[in-house]
Structures are given as C-alpha cells and as structure tokens.
Short mmCIF file of C-alpha atoms and ligand atoms in Angstrom, two decimals:
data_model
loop_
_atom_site.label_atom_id
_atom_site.label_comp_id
_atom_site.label_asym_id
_atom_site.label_seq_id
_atom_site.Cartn_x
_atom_site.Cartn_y
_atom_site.Cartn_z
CA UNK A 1 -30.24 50.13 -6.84
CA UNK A 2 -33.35 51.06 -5.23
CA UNK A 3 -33.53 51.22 -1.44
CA UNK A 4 -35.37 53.10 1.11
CA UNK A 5 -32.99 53.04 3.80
CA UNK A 6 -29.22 52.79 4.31
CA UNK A 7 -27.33 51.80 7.35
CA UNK A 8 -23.96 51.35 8.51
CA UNK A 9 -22.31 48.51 10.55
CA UNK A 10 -18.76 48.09 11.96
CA UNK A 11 -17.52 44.87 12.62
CA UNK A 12 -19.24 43.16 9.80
CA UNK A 13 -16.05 40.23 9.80
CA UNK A 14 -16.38 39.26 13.17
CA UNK A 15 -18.20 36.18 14.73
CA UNK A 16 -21.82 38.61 15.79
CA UNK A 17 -21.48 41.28 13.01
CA UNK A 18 -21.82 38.81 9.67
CA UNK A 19 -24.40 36.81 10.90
CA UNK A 20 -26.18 40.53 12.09
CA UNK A 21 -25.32 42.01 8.23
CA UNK A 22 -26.90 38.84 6.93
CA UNK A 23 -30.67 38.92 8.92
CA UNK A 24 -30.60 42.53 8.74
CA UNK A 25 -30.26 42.44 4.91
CA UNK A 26 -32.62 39.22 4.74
CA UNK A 27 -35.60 41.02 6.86
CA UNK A 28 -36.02 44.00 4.51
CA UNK A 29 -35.18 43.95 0.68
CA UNK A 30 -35.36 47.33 0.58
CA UNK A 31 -32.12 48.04 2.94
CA UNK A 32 -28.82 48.74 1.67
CA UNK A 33 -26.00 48.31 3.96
CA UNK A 34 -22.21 50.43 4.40
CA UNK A 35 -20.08 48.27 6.26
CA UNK A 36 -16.65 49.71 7.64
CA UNK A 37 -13.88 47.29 7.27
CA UNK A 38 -9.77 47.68 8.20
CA UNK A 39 -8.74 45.27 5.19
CA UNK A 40 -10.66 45.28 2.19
CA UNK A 41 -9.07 42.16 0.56
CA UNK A 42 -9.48 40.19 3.78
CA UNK A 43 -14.04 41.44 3.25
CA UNK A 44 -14.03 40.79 -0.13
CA UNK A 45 -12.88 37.26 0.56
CA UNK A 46 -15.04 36.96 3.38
CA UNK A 47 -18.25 38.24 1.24
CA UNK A 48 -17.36 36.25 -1.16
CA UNK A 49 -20.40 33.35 0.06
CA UNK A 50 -22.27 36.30 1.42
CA UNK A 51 -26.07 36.91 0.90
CA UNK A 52 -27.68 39.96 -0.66
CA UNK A 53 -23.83 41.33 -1.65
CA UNK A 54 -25.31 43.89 -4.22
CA UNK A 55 -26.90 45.61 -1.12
CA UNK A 56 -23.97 45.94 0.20
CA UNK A 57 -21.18 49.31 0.24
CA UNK A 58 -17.67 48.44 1.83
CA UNK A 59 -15.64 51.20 3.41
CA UNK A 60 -12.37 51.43 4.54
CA UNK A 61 -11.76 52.77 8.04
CA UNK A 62 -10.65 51.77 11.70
CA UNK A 63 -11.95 52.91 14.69
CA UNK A 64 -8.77 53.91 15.61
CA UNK A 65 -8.24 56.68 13.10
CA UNK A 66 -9.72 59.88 13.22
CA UNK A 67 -12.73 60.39 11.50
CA UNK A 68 -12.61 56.70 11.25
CA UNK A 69 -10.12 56.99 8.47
CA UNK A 70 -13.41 57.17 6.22
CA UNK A 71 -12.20 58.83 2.68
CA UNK A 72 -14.11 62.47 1.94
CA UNK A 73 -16.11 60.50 -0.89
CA UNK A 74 -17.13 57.80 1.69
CA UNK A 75 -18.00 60.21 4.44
CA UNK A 76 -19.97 62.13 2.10
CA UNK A 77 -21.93 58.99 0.97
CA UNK A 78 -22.39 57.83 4.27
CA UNK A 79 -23.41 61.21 5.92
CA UNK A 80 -26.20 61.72 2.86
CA UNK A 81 -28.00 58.45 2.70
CA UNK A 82 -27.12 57.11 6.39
CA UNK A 83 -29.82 56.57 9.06
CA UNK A 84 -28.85 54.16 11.66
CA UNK A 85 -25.40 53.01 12.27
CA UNK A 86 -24.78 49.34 13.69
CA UNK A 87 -21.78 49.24 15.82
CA UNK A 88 -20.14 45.96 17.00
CA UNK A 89 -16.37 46.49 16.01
CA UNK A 90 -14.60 46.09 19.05
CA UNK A 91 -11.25 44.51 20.92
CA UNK A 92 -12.76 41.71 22.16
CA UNK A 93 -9.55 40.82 23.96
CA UNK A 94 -10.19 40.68 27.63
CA UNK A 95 -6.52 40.69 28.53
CA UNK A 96 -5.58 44.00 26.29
CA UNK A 97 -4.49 46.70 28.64
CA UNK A 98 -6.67 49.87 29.89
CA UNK A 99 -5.44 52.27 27.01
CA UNK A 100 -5.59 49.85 24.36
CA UNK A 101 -9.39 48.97 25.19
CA UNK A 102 -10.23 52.47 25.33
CA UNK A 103 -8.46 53.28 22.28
CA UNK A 104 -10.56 50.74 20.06
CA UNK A 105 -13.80 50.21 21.94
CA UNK A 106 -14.14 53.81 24.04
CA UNK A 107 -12.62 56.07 21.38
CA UNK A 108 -13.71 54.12 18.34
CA UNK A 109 -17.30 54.83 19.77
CA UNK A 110 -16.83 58.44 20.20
CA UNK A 111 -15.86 58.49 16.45
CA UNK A 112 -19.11 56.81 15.71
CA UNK A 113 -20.91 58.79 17.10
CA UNK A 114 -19.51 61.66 15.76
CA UNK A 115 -20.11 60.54 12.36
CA UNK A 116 -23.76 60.06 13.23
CA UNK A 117 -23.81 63.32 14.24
CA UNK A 118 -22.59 64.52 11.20
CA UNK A 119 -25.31 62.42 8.78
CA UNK A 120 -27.85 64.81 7.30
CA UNK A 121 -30.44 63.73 9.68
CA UNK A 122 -28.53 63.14 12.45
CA UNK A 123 -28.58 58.79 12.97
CA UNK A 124 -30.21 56.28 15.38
CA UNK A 125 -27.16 54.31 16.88
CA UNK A 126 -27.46 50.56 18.23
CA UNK A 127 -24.41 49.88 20.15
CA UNK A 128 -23.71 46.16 21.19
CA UNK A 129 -22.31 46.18 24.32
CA UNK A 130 -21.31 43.11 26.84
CA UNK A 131 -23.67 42.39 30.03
CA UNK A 132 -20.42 42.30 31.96
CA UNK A 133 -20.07 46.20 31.98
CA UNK A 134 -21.81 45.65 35.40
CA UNK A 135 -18.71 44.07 36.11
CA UNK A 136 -17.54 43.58 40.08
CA UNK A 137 -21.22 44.41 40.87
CA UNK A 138 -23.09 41.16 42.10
CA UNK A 139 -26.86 40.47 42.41
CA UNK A 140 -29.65 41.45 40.03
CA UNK A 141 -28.38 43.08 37.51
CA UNK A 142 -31.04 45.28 35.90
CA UNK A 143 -30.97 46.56 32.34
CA UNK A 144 -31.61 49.97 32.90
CA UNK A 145 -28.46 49.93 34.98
CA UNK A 146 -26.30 52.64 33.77
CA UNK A 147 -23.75 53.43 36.78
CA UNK A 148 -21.32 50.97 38.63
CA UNK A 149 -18.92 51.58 41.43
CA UNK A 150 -17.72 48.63 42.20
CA UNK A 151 -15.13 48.43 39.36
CA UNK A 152 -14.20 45.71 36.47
CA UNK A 153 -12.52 42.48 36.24
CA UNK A 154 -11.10 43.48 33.12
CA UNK A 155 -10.27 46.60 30.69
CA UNK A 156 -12.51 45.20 28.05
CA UNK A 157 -15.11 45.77 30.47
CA UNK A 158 -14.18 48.89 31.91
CA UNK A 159 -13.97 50.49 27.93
CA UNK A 160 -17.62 48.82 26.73
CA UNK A 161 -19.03 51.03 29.80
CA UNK A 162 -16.88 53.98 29.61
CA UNK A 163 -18.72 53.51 25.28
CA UNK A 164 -21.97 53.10 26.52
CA UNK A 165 -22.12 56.28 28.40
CA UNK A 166 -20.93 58.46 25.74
CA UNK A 167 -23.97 56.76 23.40
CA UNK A 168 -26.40 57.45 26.13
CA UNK A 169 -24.96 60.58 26.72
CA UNK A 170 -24.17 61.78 23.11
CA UNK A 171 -26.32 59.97 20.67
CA UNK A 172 -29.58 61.72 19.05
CA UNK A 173 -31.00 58.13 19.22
CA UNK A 174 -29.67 54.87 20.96
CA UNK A 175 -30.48 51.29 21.70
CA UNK A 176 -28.15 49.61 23.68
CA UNK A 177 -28.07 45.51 23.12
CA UNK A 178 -25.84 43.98 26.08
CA UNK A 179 -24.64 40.42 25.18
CA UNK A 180 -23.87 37.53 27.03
CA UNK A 181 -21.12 35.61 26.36
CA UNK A 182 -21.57 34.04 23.14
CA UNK A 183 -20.31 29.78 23.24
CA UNK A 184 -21.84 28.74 20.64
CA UNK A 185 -23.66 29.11 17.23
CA UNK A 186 -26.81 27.57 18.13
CA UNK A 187 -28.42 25.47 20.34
CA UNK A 188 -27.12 22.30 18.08
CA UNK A 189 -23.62 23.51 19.67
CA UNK A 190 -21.68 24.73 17.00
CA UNK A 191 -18.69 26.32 17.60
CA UNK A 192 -17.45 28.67 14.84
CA UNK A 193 -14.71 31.07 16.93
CA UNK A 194 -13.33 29.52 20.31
CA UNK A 195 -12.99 32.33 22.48
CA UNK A 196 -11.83 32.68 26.25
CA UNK A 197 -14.16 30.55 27.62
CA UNK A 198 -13.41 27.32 25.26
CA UNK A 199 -9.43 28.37 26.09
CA UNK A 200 -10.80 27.85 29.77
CA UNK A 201 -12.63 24.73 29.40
CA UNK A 202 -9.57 23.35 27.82
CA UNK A 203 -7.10 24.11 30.41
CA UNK A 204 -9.66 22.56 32.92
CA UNK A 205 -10.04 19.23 30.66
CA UNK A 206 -6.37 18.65 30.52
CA UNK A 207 -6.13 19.15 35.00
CA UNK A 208 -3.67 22.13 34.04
CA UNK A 209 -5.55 24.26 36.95
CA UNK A 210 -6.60 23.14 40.54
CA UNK A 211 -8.80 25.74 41.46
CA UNK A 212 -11.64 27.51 40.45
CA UNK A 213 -13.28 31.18 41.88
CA UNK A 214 -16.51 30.54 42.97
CA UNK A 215 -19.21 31.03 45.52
CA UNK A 216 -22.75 29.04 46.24
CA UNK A 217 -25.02 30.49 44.43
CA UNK A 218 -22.96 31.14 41.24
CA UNK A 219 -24.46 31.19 37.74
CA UNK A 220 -23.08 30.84 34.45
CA UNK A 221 -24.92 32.70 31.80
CA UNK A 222 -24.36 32.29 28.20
CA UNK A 223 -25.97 32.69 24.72
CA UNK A 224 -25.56 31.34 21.32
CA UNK A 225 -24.64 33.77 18.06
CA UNK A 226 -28.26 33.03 16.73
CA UNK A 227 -29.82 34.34 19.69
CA UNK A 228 -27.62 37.48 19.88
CA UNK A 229 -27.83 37.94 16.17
CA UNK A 230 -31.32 37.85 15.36
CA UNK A 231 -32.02 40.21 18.54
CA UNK A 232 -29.27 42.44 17.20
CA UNK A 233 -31.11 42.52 14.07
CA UNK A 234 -34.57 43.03 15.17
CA UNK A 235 -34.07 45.51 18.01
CA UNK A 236 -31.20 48.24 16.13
CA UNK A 237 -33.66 49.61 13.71
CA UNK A 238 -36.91 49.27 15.90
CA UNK A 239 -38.59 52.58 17.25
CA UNK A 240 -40.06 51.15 20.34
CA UNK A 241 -36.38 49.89 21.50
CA UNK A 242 -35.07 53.25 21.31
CA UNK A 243 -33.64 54.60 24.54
CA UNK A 244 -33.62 51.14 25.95
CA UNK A 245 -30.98 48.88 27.51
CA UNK A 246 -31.78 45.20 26.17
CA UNK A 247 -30.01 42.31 27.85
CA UNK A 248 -29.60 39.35 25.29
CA UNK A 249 -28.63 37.27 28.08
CA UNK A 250 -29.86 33.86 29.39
CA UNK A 251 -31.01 35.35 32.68
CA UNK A 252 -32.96 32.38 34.61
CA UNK A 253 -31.91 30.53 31.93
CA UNK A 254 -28.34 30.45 33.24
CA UNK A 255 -26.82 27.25 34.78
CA UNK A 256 -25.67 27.17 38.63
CA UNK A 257 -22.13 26.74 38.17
CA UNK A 258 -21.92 23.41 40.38
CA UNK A 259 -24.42 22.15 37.85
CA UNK A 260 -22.58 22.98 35.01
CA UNK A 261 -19.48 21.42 36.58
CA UNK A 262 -21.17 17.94 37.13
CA UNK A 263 -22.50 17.77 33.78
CA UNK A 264 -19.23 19.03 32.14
CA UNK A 265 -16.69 16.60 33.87
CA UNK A 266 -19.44 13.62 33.52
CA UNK A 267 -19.15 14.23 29.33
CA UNK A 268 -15.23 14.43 30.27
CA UNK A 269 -15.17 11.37 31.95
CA UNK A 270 -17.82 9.28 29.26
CA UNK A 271 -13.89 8.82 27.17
CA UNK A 272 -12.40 6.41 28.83
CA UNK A 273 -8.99 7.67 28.03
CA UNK A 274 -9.86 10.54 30.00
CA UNK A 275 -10.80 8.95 32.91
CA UNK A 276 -7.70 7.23 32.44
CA UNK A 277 -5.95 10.38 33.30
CA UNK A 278 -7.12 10.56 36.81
CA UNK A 279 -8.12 14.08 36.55
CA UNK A 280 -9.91 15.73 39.26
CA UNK A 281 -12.19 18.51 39.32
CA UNK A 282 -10.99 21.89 40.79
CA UNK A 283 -11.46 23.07 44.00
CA UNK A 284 -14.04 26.23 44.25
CA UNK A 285 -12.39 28.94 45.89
CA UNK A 286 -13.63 32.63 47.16
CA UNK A 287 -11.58 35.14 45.43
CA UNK A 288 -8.71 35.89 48.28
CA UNK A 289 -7.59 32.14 47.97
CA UNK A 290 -7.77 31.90 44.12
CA UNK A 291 -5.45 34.69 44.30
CA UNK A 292 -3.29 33.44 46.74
CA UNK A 293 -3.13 30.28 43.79
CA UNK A 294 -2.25 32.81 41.38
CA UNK A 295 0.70 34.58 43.60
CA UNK A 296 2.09 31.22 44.06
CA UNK A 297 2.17 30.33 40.27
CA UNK A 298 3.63 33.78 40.00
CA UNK A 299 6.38 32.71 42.91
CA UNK A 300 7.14 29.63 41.21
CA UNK A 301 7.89 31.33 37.96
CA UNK A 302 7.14 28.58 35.48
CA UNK A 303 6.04 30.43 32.10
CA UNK A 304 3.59 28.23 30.87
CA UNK A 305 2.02 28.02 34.17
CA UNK A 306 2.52 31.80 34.16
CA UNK A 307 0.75 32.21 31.24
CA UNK A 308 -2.37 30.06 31.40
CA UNK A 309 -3.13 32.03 35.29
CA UNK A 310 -2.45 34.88 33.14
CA UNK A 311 -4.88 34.04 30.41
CA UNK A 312 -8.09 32.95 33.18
CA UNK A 313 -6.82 36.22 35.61
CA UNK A 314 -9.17 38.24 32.90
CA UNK A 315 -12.00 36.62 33.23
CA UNK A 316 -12.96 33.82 35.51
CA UNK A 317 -13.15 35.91 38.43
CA UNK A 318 -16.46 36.88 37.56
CA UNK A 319 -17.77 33.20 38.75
CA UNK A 320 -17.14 34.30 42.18
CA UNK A 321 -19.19 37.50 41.81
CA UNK A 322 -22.46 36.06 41.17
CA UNK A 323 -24.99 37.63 39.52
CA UNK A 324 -28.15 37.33 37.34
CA UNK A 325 -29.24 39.48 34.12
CA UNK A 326 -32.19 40.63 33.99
CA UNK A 327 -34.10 40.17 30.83
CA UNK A 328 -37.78 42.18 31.38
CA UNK A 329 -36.41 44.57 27.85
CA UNK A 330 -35.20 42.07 25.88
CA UNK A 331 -38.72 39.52 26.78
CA UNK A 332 -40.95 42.54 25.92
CA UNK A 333 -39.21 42.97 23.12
CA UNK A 334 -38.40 40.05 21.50
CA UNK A 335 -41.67 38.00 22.55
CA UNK A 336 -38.94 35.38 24.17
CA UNK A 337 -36.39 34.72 26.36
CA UNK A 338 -32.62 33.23 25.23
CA UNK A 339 -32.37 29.19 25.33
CA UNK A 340 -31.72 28.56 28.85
CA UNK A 341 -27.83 27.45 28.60
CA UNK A 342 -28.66 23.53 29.57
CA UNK A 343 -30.31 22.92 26.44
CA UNK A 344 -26.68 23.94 24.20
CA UNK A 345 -23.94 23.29 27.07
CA UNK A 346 -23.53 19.87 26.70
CA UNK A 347 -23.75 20.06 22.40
CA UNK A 348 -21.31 22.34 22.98
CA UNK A 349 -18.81 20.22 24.47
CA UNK A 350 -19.33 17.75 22.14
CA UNK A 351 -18.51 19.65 19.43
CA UNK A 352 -15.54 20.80 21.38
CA UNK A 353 -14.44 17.18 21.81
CA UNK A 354 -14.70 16.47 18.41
CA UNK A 355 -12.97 19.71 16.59
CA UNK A 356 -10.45 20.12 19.40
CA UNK A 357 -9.43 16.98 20.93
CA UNK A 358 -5.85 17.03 19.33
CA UNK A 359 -5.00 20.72 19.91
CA UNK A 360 -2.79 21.26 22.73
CA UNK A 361 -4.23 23.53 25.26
CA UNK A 362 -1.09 25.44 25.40
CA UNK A 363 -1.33 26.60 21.83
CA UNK A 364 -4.29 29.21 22.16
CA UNK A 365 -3.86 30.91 25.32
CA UNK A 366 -4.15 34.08 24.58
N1 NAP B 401 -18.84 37.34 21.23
C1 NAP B 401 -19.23 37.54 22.49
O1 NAP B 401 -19.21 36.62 23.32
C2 NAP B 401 -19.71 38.91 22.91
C3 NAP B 401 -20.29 39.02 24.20
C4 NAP B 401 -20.71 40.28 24.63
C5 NAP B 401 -20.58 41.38 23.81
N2 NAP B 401 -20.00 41.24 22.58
C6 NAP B 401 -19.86 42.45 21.76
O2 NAP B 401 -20.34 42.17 20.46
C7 NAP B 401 -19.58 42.90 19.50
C8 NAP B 401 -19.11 41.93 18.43
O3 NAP B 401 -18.36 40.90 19.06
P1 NAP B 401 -17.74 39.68 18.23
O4 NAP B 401 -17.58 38.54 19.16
O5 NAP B 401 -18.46 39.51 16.96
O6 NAP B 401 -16.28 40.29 17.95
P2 NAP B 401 -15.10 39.72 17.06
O7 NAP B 401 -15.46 38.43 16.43
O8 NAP B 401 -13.88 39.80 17.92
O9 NAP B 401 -15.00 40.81 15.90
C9 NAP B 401 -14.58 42.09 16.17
C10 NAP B 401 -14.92 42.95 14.98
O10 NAP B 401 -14.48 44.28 15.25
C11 NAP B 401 -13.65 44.71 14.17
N3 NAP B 401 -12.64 45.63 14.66
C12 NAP B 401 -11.77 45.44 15.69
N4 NAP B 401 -10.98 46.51 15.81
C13 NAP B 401 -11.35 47.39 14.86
C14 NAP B 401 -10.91 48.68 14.48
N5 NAP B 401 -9.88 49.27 15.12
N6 NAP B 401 -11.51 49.31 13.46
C15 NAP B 401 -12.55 48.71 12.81
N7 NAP B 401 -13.01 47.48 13.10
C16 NAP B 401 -12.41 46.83 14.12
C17 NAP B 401 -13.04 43.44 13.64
O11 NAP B 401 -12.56 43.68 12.33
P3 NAP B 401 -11.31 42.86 11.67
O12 NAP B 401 -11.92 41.76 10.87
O13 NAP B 401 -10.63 43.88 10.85
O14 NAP B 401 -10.46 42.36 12.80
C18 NAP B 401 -14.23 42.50 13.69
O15 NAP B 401 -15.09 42.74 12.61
C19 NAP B 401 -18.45 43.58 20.25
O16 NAP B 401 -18.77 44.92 20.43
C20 NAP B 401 -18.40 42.85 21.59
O17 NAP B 401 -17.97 43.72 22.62
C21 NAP B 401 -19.56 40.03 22.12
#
C-alpha cells in the first residue's frame, strides 16, 4: 500500500464518524486511515459495504481504557505513521450522569491526546464537539467562545467542554468542529439514527406532554449528517482551520421555534386520524413553570409519565435559553453556510411519519 499520509479516527461506527471515514478516504487516494473500534466483529460487519476498505487499519481500543487499550504493536504503528487524529467517539447520551460523561467524552479525550503526543511528530487533532457546550449561556454565541459560567443543561454538555479545553489547552495542533444537532441525513429528510429529538417529537405527536420551555424569540437550530460530515472532512486536515473553533451549525438558518411549531402540528394534523385525536399543541412555558410541570409529574408518581419528563428534563430546556450560533469560521471556511433548517424540517417529518408511525412512543425513551 502506498500512502502519503495516515490518520486516525474514533468513532468510525457511529451516525457522523462513517459517513466522515468515507469523504475523508474519497477526497484523497493517497490517505490511509486507523480507525479505533470497541468490537471488532460488530466493524467488520459494518465495513463490510464500506468504500476504499483496503485503506483502511482497524484497532481495538476504548476510550475508557488506559492508553486507549491500544495493543504495543498498534500503538507502535499508530505513533510511527500517524499525523492527524479524528476524534468523534463519544457518549452521546444526554441523560448519562456527570462521571460517566467525563469518563468517555472528558477522559477518553485526554487519552487522545496523549497518544498524539506520543506520535513521532507529535499530531494535529480535530475534535468534534457539540455547539451546546455554551450551554445555559443565551444570546450570540460566538465561535471563538471558549469559557462559560453560566453552567449546562446536561452532563453531556458539561464533559464535551470540560474535552475541548484540554485540546485547546494540550494539543500541539487543534481544530475544533462544534455540531449542531444532527435530524437528519440530508436535506431530502432522511433519518438514519432517531436520536433525542425524534424521541421528543414523538411524545409531542401522541399529546403525551402539555407543555413546552420556551421564550419569544426562541430558535431551533439543526443540521443534517451531510452537512456536518463533509465539513468534518474538509476542515480536520486543513492548515488554515488550525487553531480555530468552527460552528457547523445552521445559525440564521435556524427556525423560530413558534414557526417550527405551526408547520410541525399542520403536517400532524394533514392525517386525518390524527386530527381525530383532538390533540392540542403544548403550552410554551418559561423555565420556573415547566419545572413546576415536572415536580408535579414527579408528585404524581406515574412511571411512564416519570420517565418520558425524565427523558425531555436533558434536553429541551435549552428552547427556553435562546440563542444563535454564530457561523463567521465555518462560512470562511467552507465557502457556505448549513441549509437553513426550513428547507429539511418538514422532509423530515415525513419520513418520520412514514418509518415510525406504528412504534409506540413509549418504547424508545431513553
Ligand atoms: N449527532 C449529533 O447530533 C451531534 C451533535 C453535536 C455533536 N456531535 C458530536 O459528534 C460526535 C459523533 O456523534 P455521533 O452522533 O456520530 O455519535 P454516535 O452515533 O452516538 O456514535 C458514537 C461513536 O463513539 C464510539 N464510542 C462510544 N464510546 C466509546 C468508547 N468508550 N471507546 C471508543 N469508542 C466509543 C461509538 O462506538 P461503538 O460503535 O462501539 O458504540 C460510536 O462509534 C460526538 O463527539 C458528538 O459529541 C454529534
């Protein structure tokens, strides 16, 4: 095999890190790619429809382990030919507790960046990180925002910021790509992984929740995996991105949240069966009330009920803290902005409608 340069990426199974592996390996022929996996069996099945395989090395390791569980031969490999390392693995699980997220996404970085350390010539690292590491903040949010007092909503949160300051602190060279929240594929409105925010719409859909945080002014930003992806891919490797904070976010693209409502329980209410249903939509709320809403779930102790506040507690109190990415970096960049989120939301819901209609919206709340 003849290559000029070799990388490494972590989280090469999940719903960003395949799609990255793939345009990464597809943009130059000459790059050969280690990617650090927990199961081998479970990548090898994965890889089995993958492009460009014979380009690519898989190790065995978790984030969790020290040294990242690499074996000496592996290390050795990796710290010789290395260059750049890619790092997306992550607990994406915004209701795991404080230590947990830290153990995974805080600690697992620190190991990367050991290991870059360690290569021969010590390794550019791109670290994908989540916009919401601003998270209680409200307002602009600009990209070269690196310090926050005003807290999280959730640990996830907390432990993406907690990574990206060891990167900026420790890392010989760093790009730091901040993603929105990913809802889709593309802007046709695929959806390949349902994450919190399909769990959400679904409780919504079905009337299990009256009320919704809130304020005027509220936006919802999101992105699609092909817009994350291919920025991912172009921006990790580049030498003009290095040292910068890149927000792959919709930024003016994002939707006012009373917008998005209308238009969402409009598609609802096109089936007549829904309409049927008499569903109505839920009332906005500042955050003291929705949390008044949550006590009294609490008080009533029903478990579902329990569970499904539990569930949205992680996450949808960011609607009431409004804010707006911006996305100067990632424009300068990348020669374009996201897809604003009108042009994929209602796609989106669609395909929704169609691949989730008969699930109950008890059985994925997480
Ligand atoms: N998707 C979004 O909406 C979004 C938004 C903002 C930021 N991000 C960031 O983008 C990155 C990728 O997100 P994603 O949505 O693609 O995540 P995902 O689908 O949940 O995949 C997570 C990846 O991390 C790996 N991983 C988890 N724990 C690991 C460990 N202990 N050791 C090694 N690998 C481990 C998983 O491997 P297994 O296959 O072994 O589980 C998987 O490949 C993350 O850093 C996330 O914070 C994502």
């Amino acid at each position: 095999m003849s290559a000029d340069r070799s990388i490494l990426i972590t989280g090469a199974t999940g719903l960003l890190g395949r799609d990255v592996l793939v345009r990464l390996l597809a943009a130059d022929s000459r790059l050969r790619a280690f990617v650090l996996v927990r199961d081998m069996g479970r990548w090898l099945q994965a890889a089995q429809a993958l492009a460009h395989q014979s380009r690519v090395i898989p190790v065995c390791g978790d984030l969790c382990a020290d040294g990242l569980g690499l074996t000496p031969d592996a290390r050795a490999a990796i710290r010789r030919d290395v260059s750049a390392i890619v790092h997306l693995a992550a607990d994406t699980t915004f209701s795991s507790p404080l230590d947990r997220a830290r153990t995974v996404n805080t600690l697992g970085t620190q190991r990367v960046l050991e290991l870059a350390h360690d290569c021969d010539t010590p390794a550019r690292v791109a670290y994908v990180s989540t916009a919401f590491v601003a998270g209680r903040r409200t307002g602009v949010i600009a990209e070269d925002l690196h310090a926050t007092s005003s807290g999280w909503v959730n640990a996830y949160e907390q432990s993406k910021y907690e990574a990206e300051r060891l990167v900026m602190e420790q890392a010989a060279s760093w790009v730091i790509l901040r993603s929105s929240t990913v809802v889709c594929d593309d802007v046709a409105g695929h959806v390949t992984q349902m994450n919190a925010v399909h769990r959400a719409l679904n409780l919504y859909r079905h009337g299990l929740v009256a009320m919704m945080p809130g304020v005027v002014g509220s936006n919802v930003d999101a992105v699609t995996t092909s817009f994350v992806a291919d920025g991912i891919a172009r921006l990790a490797l580049r030498d003009d991105a290095a040292g910068k904070v890149v927000h792959l976010c919709a930024g003016e693209g994002a939707l006012p949240l009373v917008e998005l409502l209308d238009i969402t329980y409009e598609r609802w209410a096109a089936n007549p069966a829904w309409r049927k249903r008499g569903i109505v939509r839920p009332v906005i709320t500042d955050l003291a009330t929705y949390s008044l809403f949550e006590r009294t779930i609490a008080d009533i102790g029903d478990a579902s009920l329990k569970r499904i506040a539990g569930a949205l507690s992680h996450f949808v109190p960011q609607l009431a803290l409004p804010k707006r990415f911006e996305t100067t970096n990632a424009e300068a960049l990348l020669g374009r902005g996201a897809p604003p989120v009108r042009d994929f939301w209602l796609p989106m819901l669609d395909h929704m409608l169609t691949a989730q209609s008969a699930a109950s919206p008890f059985a994925k709340v997480a």
